[in-house]
Short mmCIF file of C-alpha atoms in Angstrom, two decimals:
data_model
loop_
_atom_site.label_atom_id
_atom_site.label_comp_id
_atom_site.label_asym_id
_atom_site.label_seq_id
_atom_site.Cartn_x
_atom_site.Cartn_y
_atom_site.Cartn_z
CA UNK R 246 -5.27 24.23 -25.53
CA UNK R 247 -5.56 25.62 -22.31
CA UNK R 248 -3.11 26.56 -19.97
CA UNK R 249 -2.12 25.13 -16.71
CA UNK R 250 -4.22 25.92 -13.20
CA UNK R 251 -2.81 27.44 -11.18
CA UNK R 252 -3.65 28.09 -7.65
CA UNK R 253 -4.05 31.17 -6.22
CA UNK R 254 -1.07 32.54 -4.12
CA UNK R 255 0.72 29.60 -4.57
CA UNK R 256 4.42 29.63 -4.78
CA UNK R 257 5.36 28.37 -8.98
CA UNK R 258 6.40 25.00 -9.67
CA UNK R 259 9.39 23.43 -8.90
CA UNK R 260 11.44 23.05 -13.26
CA UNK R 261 13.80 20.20 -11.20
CA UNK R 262 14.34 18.50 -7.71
CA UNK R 263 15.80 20.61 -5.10
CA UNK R 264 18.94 18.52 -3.75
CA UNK R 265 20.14 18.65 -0.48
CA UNK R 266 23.34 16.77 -0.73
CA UNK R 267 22.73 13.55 0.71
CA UNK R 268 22.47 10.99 -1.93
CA UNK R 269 19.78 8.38 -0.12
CA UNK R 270 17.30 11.44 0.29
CA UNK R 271 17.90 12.72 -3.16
CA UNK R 272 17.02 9.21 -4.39
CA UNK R 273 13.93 9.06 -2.20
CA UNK R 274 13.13 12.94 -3.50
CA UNK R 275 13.33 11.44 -6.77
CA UNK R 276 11.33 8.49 -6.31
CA UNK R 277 8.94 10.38 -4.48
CA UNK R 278 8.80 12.82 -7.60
CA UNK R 279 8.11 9.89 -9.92
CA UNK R 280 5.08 8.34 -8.21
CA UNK R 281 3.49 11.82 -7.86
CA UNK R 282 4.28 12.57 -11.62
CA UNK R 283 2.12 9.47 -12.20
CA UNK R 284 -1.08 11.35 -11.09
CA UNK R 285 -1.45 13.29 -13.96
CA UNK R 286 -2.08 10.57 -16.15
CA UNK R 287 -4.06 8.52 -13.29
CA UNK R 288 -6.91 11.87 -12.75
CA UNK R 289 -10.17 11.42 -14.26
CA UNK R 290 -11.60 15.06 -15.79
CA UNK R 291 -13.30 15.88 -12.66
CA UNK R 292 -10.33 15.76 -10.87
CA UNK R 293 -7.76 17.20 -13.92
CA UNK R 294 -7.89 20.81 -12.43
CA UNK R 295 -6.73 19.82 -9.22
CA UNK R 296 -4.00 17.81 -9.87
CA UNK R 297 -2.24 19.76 -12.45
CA UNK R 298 -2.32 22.83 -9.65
CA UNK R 299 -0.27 20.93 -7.75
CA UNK R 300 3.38 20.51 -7.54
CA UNK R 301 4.49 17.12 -7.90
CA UNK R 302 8.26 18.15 -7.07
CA UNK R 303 7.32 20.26 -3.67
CA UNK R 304 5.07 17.63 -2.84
CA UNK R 305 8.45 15.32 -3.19
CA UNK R 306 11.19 17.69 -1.33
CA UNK R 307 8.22 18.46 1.64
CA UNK R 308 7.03 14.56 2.32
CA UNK R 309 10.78 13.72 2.02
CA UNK R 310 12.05 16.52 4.12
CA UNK R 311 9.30 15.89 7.06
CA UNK R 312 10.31 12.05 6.66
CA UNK R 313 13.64 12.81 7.71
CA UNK R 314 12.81 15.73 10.46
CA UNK R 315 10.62 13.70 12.33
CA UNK R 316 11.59 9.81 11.28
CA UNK R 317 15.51 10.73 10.79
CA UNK R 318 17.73 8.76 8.71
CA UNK R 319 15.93 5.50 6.76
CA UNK R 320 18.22 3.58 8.95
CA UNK R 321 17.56 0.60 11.51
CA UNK R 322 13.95 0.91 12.63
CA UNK R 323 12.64 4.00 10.56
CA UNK R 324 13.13 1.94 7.46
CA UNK R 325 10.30 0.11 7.78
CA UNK R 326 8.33 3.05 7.74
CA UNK R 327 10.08 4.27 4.56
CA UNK R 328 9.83 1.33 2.83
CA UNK R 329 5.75 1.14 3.80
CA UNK R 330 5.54 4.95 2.62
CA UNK R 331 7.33 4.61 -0.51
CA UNK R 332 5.78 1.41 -1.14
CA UNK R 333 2.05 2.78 -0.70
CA UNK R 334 2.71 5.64 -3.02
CA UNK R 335 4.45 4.24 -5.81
CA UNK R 336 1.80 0.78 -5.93
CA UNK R 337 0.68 0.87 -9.27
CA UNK R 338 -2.67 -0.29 -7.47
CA UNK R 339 -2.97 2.36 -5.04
CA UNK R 340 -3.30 5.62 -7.42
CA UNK R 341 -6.04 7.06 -4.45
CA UNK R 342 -3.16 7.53 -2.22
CA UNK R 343 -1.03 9.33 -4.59
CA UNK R 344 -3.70 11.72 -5.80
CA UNK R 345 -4.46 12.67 -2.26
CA UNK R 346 -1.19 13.40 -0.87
CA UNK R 347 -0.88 15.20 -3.95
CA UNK R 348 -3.76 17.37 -3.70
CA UNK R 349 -3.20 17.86 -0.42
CA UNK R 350 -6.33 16.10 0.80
CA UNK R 351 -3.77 14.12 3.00
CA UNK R 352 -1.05 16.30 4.44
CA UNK R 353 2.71 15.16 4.45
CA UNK R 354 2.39 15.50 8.45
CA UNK R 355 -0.55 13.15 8.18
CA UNK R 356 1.17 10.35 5.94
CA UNK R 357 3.72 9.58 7.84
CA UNK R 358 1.62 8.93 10.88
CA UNK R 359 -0.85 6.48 8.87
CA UNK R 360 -0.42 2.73 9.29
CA UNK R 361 0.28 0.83 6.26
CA UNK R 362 -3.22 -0.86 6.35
CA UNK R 363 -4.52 2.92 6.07
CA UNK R 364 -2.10 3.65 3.58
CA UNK R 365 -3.30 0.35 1.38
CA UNK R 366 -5.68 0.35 -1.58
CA UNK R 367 -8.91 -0.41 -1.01
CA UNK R 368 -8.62 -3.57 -3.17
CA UNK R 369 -5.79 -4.49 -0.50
CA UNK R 370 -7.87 -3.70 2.13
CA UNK R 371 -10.57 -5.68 1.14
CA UNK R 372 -8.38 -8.30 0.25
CA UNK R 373 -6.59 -8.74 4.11
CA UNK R 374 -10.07 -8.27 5.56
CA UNK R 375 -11.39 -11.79 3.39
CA UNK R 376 -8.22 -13.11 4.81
CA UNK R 377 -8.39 -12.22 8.10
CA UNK R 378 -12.66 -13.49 8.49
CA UNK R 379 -11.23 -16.78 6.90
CA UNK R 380 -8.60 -17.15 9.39
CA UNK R 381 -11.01 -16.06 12.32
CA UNK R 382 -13.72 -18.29 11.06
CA UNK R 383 -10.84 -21.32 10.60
CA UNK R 384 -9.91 -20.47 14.16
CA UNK R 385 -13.29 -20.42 15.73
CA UNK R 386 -14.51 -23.46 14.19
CA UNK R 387 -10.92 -25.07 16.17
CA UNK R 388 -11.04 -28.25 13.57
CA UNK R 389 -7.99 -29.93 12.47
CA UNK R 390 -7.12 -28.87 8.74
CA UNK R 391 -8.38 -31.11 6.00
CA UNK R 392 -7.65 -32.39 2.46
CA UNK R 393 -9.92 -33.81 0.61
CA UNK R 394 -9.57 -36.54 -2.53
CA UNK R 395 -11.56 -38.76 -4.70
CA UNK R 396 -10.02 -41.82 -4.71
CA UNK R 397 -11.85 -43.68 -2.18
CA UNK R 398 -15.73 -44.03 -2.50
CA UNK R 399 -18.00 -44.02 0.17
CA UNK R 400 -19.85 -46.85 1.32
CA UNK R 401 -23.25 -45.34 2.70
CA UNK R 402 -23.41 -42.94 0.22
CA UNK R 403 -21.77 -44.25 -2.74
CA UNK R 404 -19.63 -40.48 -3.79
CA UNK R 405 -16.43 -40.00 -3.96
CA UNK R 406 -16.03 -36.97 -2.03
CA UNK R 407 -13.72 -38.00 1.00
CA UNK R 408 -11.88 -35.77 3.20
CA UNK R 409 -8.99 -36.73 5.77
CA UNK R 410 -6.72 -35.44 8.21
CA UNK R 411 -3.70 -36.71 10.14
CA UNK R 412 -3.60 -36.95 13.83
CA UNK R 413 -0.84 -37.65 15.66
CA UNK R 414 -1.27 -40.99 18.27
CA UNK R 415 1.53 -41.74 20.72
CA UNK R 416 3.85 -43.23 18.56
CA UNK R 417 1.75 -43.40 14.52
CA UNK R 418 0.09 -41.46 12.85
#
């Protein structure tokens, strides 16, 4: 079996979380440290080597410690922003993200300057853009929603493929 990577003139790895005394940033240190943890078992073998140089733990403390330096306290309105970051990395559906903020390909500085569409899988992100070009195209077209049913049958045509909307006149509908 072969041994760990390491990279050169990096500093060892962190055996266990580095506390600072505050219990709602040790939480988010440790729930940090568990979504980067994940990673190993996420990487593919080309990217093994790379991930298992890096420090899950330091990763942790540094993304949680520049959280709080430039964010402050996950209180009032820099919650939301935690809750997006910590959502984002710990999606089951968004490994990417986790890899790369592990690896370092996205910096801690970075993260917490990226929007949550930015921080969302690409499944997500292909998912709001199909909802977003149905809404625009629903919009554009500027037609009243319809339903449609197959209970009354047509008399040119003879189907029974009807659709129907209300309209509000005066008084009735």
């Amino acid at each position: 079996m072969k041994a760990p990577a390491k990279a050169p003139n990096a500093p060892p790895k962190l055996t266990s979380m580095l506390r600072c005394n505050d219990p709602v940033r040790d939480k988010i240190r440790e729930l940090l440290a568990d979504a980067f943890v994940k990673v190993a078992g996420e990487a593919d073998d080309y990217e093994r080597e790379s991930v298992t140089a890096s420090d899950p733990l330091r990763v942790a403390v540094s993304v949680e410690s520049l959280m709080f330096e430039k964010l402050g306290r996950s209180t009032g309105a820099q919650k939301l922003k935690y809750r997006s970051i910590m959502f984002n990395l710990r999606d089951s559906n968004n490994p990417d993200l986790r890899r790369r903020v592990l690896t370092g390909e996205i910096s801690p500085e970075k993260l917490i300057t990226l929007s949550a569409e930015e921080m969302a899988s690409d499944k997500r992100k292909q998912e709001n853009n199909q909802i977003k070009e149905k809404y625009l195209f629903d919009c554009e077209r500027g037609l009243a929603a319809k339903a449609s049913t197959d209970q009354f049958k047509c008399g040119r045509c003879g189907q029974r493929k009807c659709t129907y909307y209300q309209m509000q006149t005066r008084s009735a509908d």
